[in-house]
Each structure stands twice: as structure tokens, then as C-alpha cells.
Coordinates of C-alpha atoms and ligand atoms in Angstrom, one line a residue:
X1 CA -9.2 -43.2 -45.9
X2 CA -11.0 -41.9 -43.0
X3 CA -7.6 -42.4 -40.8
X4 CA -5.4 -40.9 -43.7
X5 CA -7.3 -37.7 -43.6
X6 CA -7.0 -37.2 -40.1
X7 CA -3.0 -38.0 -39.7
X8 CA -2.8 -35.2 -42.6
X9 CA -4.7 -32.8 -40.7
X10 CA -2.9 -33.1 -37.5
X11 CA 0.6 -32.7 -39.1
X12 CA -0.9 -29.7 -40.9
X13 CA -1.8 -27.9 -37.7
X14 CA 1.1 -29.3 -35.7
X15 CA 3.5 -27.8 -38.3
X16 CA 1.7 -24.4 -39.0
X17 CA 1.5 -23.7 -35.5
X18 CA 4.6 -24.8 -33.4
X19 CA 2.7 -23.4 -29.8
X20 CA -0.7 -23.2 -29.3
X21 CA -1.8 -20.7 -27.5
X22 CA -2.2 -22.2 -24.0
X23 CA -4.1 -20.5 -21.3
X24 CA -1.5 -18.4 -20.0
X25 CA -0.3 -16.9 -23.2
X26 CA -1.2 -15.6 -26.2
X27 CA -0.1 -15.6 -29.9
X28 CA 2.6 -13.7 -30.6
X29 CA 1.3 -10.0 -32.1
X30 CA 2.9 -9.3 -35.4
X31 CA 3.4 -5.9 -34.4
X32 CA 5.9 -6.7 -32.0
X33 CA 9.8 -6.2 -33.3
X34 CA 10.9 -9.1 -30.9
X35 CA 14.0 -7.4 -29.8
X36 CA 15.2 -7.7 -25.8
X37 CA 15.9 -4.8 -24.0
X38 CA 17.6 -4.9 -21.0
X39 CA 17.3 -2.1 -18.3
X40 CA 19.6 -2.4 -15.0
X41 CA 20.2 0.7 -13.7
X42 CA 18.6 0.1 -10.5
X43 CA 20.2 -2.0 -7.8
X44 CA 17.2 -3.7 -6.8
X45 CA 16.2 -5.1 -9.6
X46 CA 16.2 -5.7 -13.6
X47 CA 13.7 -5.1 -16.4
X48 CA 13.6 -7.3 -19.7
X49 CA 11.5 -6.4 -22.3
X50 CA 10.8 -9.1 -24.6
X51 CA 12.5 -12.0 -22.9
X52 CA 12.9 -15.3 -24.8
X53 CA 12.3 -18.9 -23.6
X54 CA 13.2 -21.5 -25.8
X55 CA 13.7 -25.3 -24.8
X56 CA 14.7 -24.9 -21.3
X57 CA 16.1 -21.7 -21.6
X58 CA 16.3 -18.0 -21.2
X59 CA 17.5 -15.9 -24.5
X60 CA 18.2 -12.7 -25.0
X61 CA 17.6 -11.3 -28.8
X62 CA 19.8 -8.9 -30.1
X63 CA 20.4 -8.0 -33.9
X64 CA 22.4 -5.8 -35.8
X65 CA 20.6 -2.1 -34.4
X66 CA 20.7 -3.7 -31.0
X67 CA 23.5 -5.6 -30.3
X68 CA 26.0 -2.5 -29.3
X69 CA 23.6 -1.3 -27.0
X70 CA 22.6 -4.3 -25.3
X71 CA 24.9 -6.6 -25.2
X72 CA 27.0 -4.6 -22.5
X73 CA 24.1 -4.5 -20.0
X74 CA 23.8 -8.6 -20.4
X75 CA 24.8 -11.0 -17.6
X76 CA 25.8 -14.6 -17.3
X77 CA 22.4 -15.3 -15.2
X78 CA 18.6 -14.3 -15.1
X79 CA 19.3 -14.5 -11.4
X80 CA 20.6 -16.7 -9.0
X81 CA 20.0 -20.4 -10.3
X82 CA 18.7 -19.7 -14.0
X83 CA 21.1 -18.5 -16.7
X84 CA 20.6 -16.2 -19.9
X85 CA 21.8 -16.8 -23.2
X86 CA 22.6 -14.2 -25.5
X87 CA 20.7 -15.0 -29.0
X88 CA 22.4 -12.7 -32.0
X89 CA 20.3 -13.4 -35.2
X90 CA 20.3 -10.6 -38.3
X91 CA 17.1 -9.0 -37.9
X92 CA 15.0 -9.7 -34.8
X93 CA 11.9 -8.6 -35.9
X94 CA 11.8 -10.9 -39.0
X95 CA 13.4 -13.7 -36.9
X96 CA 10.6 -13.4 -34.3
X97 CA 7.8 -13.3 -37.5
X98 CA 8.9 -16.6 -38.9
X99 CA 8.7 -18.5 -35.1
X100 CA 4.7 -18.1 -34.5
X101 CA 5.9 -18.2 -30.5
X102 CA 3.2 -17.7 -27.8
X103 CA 3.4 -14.4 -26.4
X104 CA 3.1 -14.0 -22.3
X105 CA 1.8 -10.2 -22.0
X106 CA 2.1 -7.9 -19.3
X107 CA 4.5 -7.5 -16.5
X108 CA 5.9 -10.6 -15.5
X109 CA 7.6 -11.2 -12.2
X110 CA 10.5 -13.8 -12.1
X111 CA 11.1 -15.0 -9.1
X112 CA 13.8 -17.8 -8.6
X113 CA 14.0 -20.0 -5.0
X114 CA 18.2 -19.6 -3.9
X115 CA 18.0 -23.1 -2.8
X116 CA 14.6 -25.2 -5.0
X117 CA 15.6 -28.2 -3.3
X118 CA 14.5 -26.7 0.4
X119 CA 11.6 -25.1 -0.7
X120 CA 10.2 -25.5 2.8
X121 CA 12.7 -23.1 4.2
X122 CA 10.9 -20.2 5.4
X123 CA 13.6 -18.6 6.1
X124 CA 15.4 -18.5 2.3
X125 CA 11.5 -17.3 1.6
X126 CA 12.0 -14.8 3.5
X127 CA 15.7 -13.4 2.0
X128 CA 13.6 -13.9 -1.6
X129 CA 10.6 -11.9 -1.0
X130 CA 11.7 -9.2 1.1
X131 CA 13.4 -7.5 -1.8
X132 CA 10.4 -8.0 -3.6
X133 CA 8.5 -5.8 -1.1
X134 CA 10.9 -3.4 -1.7
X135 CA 10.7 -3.1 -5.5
X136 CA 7.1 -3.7 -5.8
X137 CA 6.7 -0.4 -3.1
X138 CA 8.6 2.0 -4.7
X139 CA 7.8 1.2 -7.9
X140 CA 10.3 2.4 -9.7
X141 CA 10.0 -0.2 -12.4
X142 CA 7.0 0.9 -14.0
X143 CA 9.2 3.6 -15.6
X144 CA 11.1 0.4 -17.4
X145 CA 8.2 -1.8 -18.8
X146 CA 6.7 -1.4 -22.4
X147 CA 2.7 -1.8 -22.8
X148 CA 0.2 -0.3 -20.8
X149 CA -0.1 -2.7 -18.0
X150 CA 0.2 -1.0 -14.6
X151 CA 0.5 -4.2 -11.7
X152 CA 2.0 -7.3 -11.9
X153 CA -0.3 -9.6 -14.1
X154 CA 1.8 -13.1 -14.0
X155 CA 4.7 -14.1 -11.1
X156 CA 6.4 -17.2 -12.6
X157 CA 8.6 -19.4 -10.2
X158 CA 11.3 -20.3 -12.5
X159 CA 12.7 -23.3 -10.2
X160 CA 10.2 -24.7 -8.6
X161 CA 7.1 -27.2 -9.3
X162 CA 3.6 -26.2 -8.1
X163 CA 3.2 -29.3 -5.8
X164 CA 6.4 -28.5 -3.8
X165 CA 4.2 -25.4 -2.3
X166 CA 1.7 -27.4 -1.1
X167 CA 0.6 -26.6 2.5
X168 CA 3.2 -23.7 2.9
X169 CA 0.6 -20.9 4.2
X170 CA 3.6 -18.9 5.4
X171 CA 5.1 -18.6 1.9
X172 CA 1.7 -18.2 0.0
X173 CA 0.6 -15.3 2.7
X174 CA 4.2 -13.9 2.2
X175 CA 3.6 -14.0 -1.3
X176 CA 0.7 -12.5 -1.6
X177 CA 1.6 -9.4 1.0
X178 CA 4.7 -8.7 -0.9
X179 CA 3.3 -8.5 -4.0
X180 CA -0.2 -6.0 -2.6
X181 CA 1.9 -2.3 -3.4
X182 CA 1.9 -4.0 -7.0
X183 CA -1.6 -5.3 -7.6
X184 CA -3.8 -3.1 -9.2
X185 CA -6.3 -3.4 -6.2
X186 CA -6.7 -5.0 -2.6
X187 CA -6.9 -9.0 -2.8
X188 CA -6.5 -9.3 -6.1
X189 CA -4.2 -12.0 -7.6
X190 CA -1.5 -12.5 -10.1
X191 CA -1.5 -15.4 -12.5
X192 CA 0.7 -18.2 -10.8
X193 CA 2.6 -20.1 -13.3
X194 CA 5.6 -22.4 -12.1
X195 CA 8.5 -24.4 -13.7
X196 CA 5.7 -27.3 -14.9
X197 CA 4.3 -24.8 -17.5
X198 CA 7.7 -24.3 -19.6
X199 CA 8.5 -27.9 -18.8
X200 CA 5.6 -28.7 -20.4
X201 CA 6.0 -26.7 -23.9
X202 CA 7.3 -28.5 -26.8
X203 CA 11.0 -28.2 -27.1
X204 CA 10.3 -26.6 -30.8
X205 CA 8.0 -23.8 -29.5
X206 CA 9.2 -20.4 -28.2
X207 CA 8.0 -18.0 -26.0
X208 CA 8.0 -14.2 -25.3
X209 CA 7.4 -12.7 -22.2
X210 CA 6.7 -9.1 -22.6
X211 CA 7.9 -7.6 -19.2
X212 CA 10.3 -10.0 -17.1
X213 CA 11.3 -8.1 -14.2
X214 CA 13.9 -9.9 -12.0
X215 CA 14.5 -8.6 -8.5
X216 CA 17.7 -8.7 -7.2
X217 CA 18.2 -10.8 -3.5
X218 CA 21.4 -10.7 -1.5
X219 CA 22.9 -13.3 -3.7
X220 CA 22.7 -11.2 -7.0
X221 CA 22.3 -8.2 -5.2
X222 CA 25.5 -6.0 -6.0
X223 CA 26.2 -5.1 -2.6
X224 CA 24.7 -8.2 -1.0
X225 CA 22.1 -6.2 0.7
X226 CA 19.1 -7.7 2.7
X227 CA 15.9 -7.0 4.3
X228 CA 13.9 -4.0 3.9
X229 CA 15.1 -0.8 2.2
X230 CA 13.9 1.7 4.9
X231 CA 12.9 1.4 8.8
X232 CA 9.6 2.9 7.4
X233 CA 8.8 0.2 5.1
X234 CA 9.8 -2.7 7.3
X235 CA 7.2 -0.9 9.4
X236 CA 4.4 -0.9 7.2
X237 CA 5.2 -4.3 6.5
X238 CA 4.6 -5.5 9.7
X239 CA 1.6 -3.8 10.3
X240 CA 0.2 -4.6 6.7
X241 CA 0.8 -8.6 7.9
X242 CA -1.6 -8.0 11.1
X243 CA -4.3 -5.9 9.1
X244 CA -4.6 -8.5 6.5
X245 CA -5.2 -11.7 9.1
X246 CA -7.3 -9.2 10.9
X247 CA -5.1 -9.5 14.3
X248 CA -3.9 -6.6 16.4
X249 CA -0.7 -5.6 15.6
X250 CA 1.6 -5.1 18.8
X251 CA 2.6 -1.8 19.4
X252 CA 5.2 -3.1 22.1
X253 CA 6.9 -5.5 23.4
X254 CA 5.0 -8.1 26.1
X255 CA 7.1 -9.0 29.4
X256 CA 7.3 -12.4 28.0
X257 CA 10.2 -14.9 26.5
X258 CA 9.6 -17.3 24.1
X259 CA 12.1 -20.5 23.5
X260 CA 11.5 -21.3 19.9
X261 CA 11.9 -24.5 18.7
X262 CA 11.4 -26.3 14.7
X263 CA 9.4 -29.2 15.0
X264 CA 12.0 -32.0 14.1
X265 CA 14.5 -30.4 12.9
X266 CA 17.4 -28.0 14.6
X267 CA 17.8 -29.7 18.0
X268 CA 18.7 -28.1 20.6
X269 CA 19.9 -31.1 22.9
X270 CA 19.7 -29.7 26.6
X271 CA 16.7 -27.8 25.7
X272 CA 15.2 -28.4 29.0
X273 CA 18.2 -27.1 30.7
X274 CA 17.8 -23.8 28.8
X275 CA 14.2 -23.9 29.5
X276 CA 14.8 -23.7 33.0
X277 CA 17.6 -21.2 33.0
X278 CA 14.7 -19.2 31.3
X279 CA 12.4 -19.8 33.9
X280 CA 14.9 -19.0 36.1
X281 CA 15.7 -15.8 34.5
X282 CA 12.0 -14.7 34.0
X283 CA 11.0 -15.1 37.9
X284 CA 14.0 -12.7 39.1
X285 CA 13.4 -10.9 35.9
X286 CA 9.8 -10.3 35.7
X287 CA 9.9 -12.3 32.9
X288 CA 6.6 -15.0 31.3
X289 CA 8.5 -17.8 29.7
X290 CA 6.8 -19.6 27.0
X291 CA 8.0 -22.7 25.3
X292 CA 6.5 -22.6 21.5
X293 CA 7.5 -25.6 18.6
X294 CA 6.6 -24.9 15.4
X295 CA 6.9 -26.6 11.7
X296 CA 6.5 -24.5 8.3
X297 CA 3.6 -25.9 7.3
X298 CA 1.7 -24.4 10.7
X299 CA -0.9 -21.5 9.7
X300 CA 0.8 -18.0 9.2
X301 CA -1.8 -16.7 11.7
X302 CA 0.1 -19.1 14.6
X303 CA 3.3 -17.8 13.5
X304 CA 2.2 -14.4 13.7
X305 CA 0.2 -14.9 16.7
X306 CA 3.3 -15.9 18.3
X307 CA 5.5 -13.6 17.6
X308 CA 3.3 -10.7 18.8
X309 CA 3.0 -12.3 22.1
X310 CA 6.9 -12.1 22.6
X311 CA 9.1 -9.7 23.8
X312 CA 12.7 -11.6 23.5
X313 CA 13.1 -14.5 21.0
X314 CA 15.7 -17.4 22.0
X315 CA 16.2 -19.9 19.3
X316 CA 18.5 -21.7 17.4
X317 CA 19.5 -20.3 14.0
X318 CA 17.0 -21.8 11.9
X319 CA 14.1 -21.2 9.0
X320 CA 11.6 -20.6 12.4
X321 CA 13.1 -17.6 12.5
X322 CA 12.2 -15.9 9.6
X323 CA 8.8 -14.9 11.6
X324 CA 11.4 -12.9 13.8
X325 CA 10.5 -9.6 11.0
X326 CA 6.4 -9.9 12.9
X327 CA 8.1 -9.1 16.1
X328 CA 6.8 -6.3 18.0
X329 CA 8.8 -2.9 18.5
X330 CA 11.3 -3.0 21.2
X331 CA 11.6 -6.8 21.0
X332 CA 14.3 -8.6 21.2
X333 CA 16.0 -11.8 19.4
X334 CA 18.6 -13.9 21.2
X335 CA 20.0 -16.4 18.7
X336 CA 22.3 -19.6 19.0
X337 CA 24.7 -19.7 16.1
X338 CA 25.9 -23.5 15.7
X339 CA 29.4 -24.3 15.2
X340 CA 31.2 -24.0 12.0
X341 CA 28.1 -22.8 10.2
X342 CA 28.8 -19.3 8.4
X343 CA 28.6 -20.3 4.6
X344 CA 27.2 -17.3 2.6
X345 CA 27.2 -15.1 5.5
X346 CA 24.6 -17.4 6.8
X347 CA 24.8 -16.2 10.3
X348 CA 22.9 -13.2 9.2
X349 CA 20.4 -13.9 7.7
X350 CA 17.9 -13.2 10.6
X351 CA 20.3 -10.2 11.4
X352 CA 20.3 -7.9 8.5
X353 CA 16.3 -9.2 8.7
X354 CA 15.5 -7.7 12.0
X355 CA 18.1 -5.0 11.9
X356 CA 16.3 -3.5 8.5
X357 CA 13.0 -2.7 10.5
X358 CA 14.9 -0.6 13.2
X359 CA 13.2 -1.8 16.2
X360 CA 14.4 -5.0 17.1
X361 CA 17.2 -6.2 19.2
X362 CA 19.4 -9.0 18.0
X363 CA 21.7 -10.6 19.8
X364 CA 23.6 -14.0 19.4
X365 CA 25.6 -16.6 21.0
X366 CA 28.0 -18.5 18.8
X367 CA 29.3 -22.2 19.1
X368 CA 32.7 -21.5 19.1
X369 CA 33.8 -24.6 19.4
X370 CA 33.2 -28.3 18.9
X371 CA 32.3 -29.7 22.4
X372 CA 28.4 -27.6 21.9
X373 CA 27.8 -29.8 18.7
X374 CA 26.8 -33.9 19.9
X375 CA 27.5 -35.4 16.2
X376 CA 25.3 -38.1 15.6
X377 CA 28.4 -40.9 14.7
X378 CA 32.2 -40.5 14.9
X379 CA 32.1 -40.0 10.6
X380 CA 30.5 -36.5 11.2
X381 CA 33.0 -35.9 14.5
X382 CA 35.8 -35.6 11.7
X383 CA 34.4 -32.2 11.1
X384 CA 34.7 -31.0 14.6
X385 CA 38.4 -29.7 14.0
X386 CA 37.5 -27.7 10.8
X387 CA 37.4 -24.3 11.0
X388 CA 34.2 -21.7 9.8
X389 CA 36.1 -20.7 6.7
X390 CA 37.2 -24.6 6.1
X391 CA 33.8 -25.9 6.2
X392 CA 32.5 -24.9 2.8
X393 CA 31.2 -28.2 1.5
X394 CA 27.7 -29.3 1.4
X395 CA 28.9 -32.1 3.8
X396 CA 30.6 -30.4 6.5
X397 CA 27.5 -27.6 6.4
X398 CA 24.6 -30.3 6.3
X399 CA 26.2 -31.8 9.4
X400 CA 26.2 -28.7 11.4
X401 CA 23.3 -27.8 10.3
X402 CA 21.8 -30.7 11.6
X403 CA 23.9 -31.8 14.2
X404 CA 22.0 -31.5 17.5
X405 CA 23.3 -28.0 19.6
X406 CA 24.5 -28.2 23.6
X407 CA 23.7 -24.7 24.6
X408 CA 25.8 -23.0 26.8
X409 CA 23.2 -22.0 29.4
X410 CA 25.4 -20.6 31.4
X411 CA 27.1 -18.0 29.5
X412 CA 23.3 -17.6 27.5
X413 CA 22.2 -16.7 31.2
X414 CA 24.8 -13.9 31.7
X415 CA 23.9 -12.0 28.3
X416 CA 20.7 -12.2 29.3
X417 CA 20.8 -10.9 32.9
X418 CA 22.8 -8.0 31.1
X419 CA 19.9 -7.3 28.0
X420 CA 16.9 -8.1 29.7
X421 CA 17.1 -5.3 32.2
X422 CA 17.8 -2.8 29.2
X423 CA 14.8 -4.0 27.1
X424 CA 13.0 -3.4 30.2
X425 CA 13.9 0.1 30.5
X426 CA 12.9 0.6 27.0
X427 CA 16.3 1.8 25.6
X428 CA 17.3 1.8 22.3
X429 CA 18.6 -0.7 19.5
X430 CA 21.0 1.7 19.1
X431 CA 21.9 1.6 22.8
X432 CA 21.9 -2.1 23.1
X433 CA 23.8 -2.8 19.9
X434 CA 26.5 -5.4 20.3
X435 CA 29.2 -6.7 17.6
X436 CA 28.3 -9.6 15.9
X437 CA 30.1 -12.9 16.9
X438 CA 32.2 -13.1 14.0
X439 CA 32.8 -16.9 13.4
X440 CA 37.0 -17.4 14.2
X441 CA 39.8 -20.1 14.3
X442 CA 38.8 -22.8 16.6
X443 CA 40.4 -21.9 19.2
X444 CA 38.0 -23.3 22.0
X445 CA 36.6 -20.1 23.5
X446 CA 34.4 -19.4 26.3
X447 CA 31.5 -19.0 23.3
X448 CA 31.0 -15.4 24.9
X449 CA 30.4 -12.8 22.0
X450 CA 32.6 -10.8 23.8
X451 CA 35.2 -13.0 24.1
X452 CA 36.7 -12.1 20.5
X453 CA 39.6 -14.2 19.8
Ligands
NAG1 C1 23.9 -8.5 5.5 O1 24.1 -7.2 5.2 C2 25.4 -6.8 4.7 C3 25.4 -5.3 4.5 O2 24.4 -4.9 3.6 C4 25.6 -7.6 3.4 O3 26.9 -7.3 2.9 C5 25.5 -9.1 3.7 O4 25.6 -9.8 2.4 C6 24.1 -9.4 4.3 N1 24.1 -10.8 4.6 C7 23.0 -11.5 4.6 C8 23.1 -12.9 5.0 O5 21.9 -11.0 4.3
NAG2 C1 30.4 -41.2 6.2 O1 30.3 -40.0 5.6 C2 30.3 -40.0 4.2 C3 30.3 -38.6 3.6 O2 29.5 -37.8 4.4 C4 29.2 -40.9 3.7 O3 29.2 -41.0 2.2 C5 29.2 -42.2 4.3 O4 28.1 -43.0 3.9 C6 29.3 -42.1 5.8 N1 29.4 -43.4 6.4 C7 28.8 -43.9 7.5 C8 29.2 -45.2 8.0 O5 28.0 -43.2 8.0

């Protein structure tokens, strides 16, 4: 009897209420019509008010006195890996009435990871949370949320499960710099939910987020535009990174050179060859040269640590060098581009990074051909006749992404006796600036960036 009771009650409180309210959310207020809004005028990012999730996915609610309006300003995706249906039902507000959904108040930042199964790569961190540095300082979207909320109260990682951020300092520092212009005050947090939480609601229960705003990275970005909107803010930026770990933010650049190198990963195969050009270089030069291996998981402090100490970066185009925004101004980057690796516009990912802040050099040598990549069996070698444009599959990319490099020190050694003395003088970006190596046929160049096909 006892038992009978029981079973009763829990179907009776199961069925009245299909979500409990859990302890990031809330019922849903009955004063709410339940109707999503959409607000994309800006370029930099989108505004949803009252954003549906509903077993596994996004929905957008439109009825009869909405759908005209809305509808139009609807896209295919949320963002870059997470879709958004559209959801047409008769009268929203009643529809909403009858669910009993949880209800996720506030302002709501979405933020989606271009590539979850990396999520250790810095440097796609870096292309993700720039833009949100932007948005979050110029806050423009506080004009497009409903409610009286003022900050960011919850940042929810669509794509990505809690544990896979373990020991990543450099994203959770990242994270919480880019979000400070929207916290209500200094060292104050948002509520961190990630893709467990919706996994783990009942595939019956629904749930309205009040304020979902979605900023835009290069991928959804209209133009494709990375890095920081202004000189100014990439600035602050940069300064704001050294204030908070309590470090002395460089004001210029040091006489020194330092050959960066991922811990396992990105191998550059004569390394000790280029080392010693370096050294080389440096004693003529008036150059320190400093040898520094780092992995992602190392404390951001180290990373930062190192890159004020540094007046020219070389490295191998890599997630190591997404620290390469900390560098100080007048410093330069020197970056080897692998072979047949330009997917996405790849190449410039650091570039457009550095380039935004106004006061760092880049420069690059590209692979241009197949003799600087040592494949690791003659099943990867069948890539080494492909061209940049050809090698668009996952397979061709993951091999020369990970294919060891064979610098060309010599050639490296001639751009560098013609920058370094220019850095030295303290001359301009401007005055330095030198085309891109634009990836071309493989036609078995010098690899010289002005050797243009
Ligand atoms: C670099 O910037 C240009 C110009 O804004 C943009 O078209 C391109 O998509 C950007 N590429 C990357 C990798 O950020
Ligand atoms: C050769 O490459 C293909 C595709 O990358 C892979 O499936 C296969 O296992 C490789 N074989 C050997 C012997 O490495």
C-alpha cells in the first residue's frame, strides 16, 4: 500500500511539472508572452530574446503577430556549429503557458568552440574570444536585451563538456578578461554552464533563456573579420592582461629573439639548425636569443611572461601563437607557414591577430613546396603534389598540420638580416609592412615571400 502511494505521487509530480527548476534556472514567469525576438543589426553580434531549447535543440517561437516580422531576420545557425529551428505555433504566449519550461533569466552569453573536438587549441580560443572583447566593450547590446539585468549573468558553452577545460589557465584567464567590460564589477563571475547541463534535461522539458546573445567570430562574421575592432582596444587589452596577473606590462620591445616551440606537437625538424642561424644572427645583430617550449596547459602568467621578454617571435604556425596579441609594442613575429596548409584562411589567423593591435610586426615564411615537409610514411608523401587550394580534406590538412617542418634557414636568415635592423631603428609597422605569402601552385619556389610566383 505503502509502495502504491509513493509510485502515485511521483507520477503526480513528474507529470505536473515536466522541469524542475534546477539550480541554474528558474520557473518560467507567467507573465512572459514567450515570443522570440531576434535583433541583428550589428555585425558583431546577435540578440535573442526568449530563445528556446527543446531536446537538443535551439527554437525560435514565432506566432501569428510575429512571424512577418521575424522570420526574415532568422538564420539557418545560432552560430557556427549549433543550428536554430524556427518553431511557428498559433499563439506563443498560450503555447509557452501550457509547457511549465524552466526559465534561464538574464543575459545569457552563447559562446560556441569553431572546432569542440580541439578544445585545447589556444589559438581557435583566441579567434572566439577576441570578438567577444569587442562586443562586451562597446556595449552596444545592452540597447537589445529585455529585463533589467545590466552584465552578463550566465556564459553557456553550447559545444563543449566542462571536463574538456580542465587545466587550460590560458582559456579560463582569457575568459575571464574578455568578459571584465561586461561584469557588473571587477573579479566578479558569470554563472558557467556547459553542454552537460542541457544534455542532462529531460528530452520532454523546455527551456527559455531570456537574453541569448551570440557574438559573431570570423566564421559567422559577415565580412570574416578578426581580432580587435580598434588599435585602441587591442591596447587596453594587453595592458588589462598584465594588470590583472599583477606583471609589468612592456612598453617596448627587448633586444631579444625568442624561437618558440609547442611541446610535442608542430615540429620543426632542423630546429637546432634554426637555433643557431639565430644565434648567429643575434651576435652580429645585437640580438639575445632565447629558445622557449611551451604546451597549453602551462600557466598564463608563463605565457605572458614570455612574450614580454621578446622583441621578434619565430615560430611555426601553431595554437602557441595565439600569446603573440601579449607581445610588446614594436615587436615583431616571424612565422613559418607549412606547406599546403591555408584551409579557412588559416594562414592568418595570427596575422589579422597581431595586425588588429597596430604595433606588431608580422612577417612569414611559407613552405612553398614539398621538400620542407619530412612526411612521416610514403601514405602521407601522396599529398606532397597537391596544391593549397586542392588540399581541403581533413586528411590532407591533418597531415600538414602535423607533418614535421624543414625550415629554410637560409632564406629565414636573409629576411631577417633585412627586418631586424628596422625593428632596431624603431620604424613603423607601416614602414616594415610586407605582402603576405599568398599560398600558390606548387611550383617549387625559392619559399622567399618575395618570390611571388
Ligand atoms: C583576416 O581578415 C580579413 C579582413 O578582415 C578577413 O577577410 C579574413 O577572413 C580574416 N582571416 C582570418 C583567418 O582571421
Ligand atoms: C594510409 O592513409 C589512409 C588515409 O589517411 C589511412 O586510412 C590508412 O590507414 C593509412 N595506411 C597506412 C598503412 O598508414
Amino acid at each position: 500500500m505503502l509502495v502504491f502511494v509513493f509510485v502515485l505521487l511521483y507520477v503526480a509530480a513528474t507529470s505536473a511539472s515536466p522541469i524542475e527548476p534546477g539550480w541554474f534556472f528558474s520557473s518560467l514567469p507567467s507573465s512572459i508572452d514567450g515570443k522570440t525576438r531576434v535583433n541583428a543589426a550589428s555585425k558583431t553580434h546577435t540578440v535573442y530574446q526568449n530563445l528556446w531549447y527543446h531536446n537538443q535543440r535551439y527554437l525560435a517561437l514565432l506566432d501569428s503577430s510575429s512571424q512577418d516580422e521575424q522570420r526574415p531576420k532568422l538564420k539557418p545557425e545560432l552560430s557556427q556549429n549549433t543550428g536554430l529551428v524556427p518553431f511557428p505555433v498559433k499563439d506563443a504566449k498560450a503555447f509557452a503557458k501550457n509547457l511549465k519550461a524552466g526559465w534561464l533569466p538574464g543575459n545569457t552569453l552563447l559562446l560556441d568552440f569553431p572546432f569542440a573536438a580541439f578544445p585545447e587549441n589556444i589559438g581557435h580560443w583566441q579567434e572566439t574570444l577576441v570578438p567577444v572583447y569587442n562586443v562586451m566593450s562597446s556595449r552596444d547590446w545592452l540597447q537589445e536585451v529585455q529585463g533589467n539585468s545590466k552584465h552578463i549573468d550566465t556564459v553557456f558553452m553550447l559545444n563543449l563538456r566542462r571536463e574538456q577545460l580542465k587545466g587550460l589557465d590560458w582559456v579560463w584567464e582569457m575568459l575571464r578578461l574578455v568578459l571584465e567590460p561586461g561584469m557588473p564589477t571587477k573579479g566578479q563571475s558569470p554563472t558557467l554552464l556547459f553542454y552537460d547541463q542541457t544534455e542532462g534535461l529531460s528530452a520532454t522539458s523546455w527551456l527559455a533563456i531570456e537574453n541569448a546573445i551570440v557574438v559573431n567570430d570570423r566564421y559567422i562574421h559577415p565580412e570574416g573579420a578578426a581580432g580587435f575592432h580598434t588599435p585602441e582596444l587591442g591596447q587596453a587589452f594587453r595592458k588589462q592582461a598584465f594588470l590583472d596577473q599583477k606583471l609589468l606590462a612592456p612598453s617596448k620591445a627587448p633586444m631579444t629573439i625568442t624561437l618558440l616551440s609547442a611541446h610535442g606537437g608542430e615540429e620543426v625538424i632542423n630546429r637546432q639548425e634554426l637555433l643557431g642561424m639565430l644565434q648567429e644572427v643575434g651576435q652580429k645583430l645585437g640580438m639575445r636569443v632565447r629558445p622557449y617550449t611551451v604546451t597549453p596547459q602551462a600557466p598564463f602568467q608563463s605565457h605572458l611572461t614570455a612574450m614580454a621578454r621578446t622583441g621578434l617571435l619565430v615560430s611555426r604556425h601553431g595554437p602557441m601563437m595565439a600569446s603573440s596579441i601579449f607581445l610588446p609594442p614594436g615587436a615583431a613575429v616571424l612565422e613559418l607557414l607549412p606547406f599546403n596548409w591555408n584551409w579557412k584562411d588559416f594562414s592568418r589567423i595570427y596575422l589579422n591577430a597581431t595586425r588588429s593591435l597596430g604595433d606588431i610586426h608580422h612577417f612569414a615564411w611559407l613552405a612553398r613546396s614539398a621538400k620542407f615537409v619530412r612526411y612521416r610514411s610514403e601514405n602521407e608523401s601522396r599529398y606532397a603534389h597537391w596544391t593549397a587550394a586542392e588540399c581541403s580534406s581533413r586528411e590532407c590538412l591533418e597531415v600538414h598540420a602535423t607533418a614535421a617542418m624543414v625550415a629554410d634557414v637560409e632564406t629565414i636568415k636573409h629576411i631577417l638580416l633585412k627586418i631586424i635592423p628596422g625593428l632596431q631603428k624603431g620604424k613603423s609597422v607601416a614602414q616594415l609592412r610586407q605582402a603576405w605569402p599568398e599560398a600558390v601552385q606548387n611550383s617549387g619556389g625559392t619559399g622567399l615571400w618575395w618570390d611571388v610566383a
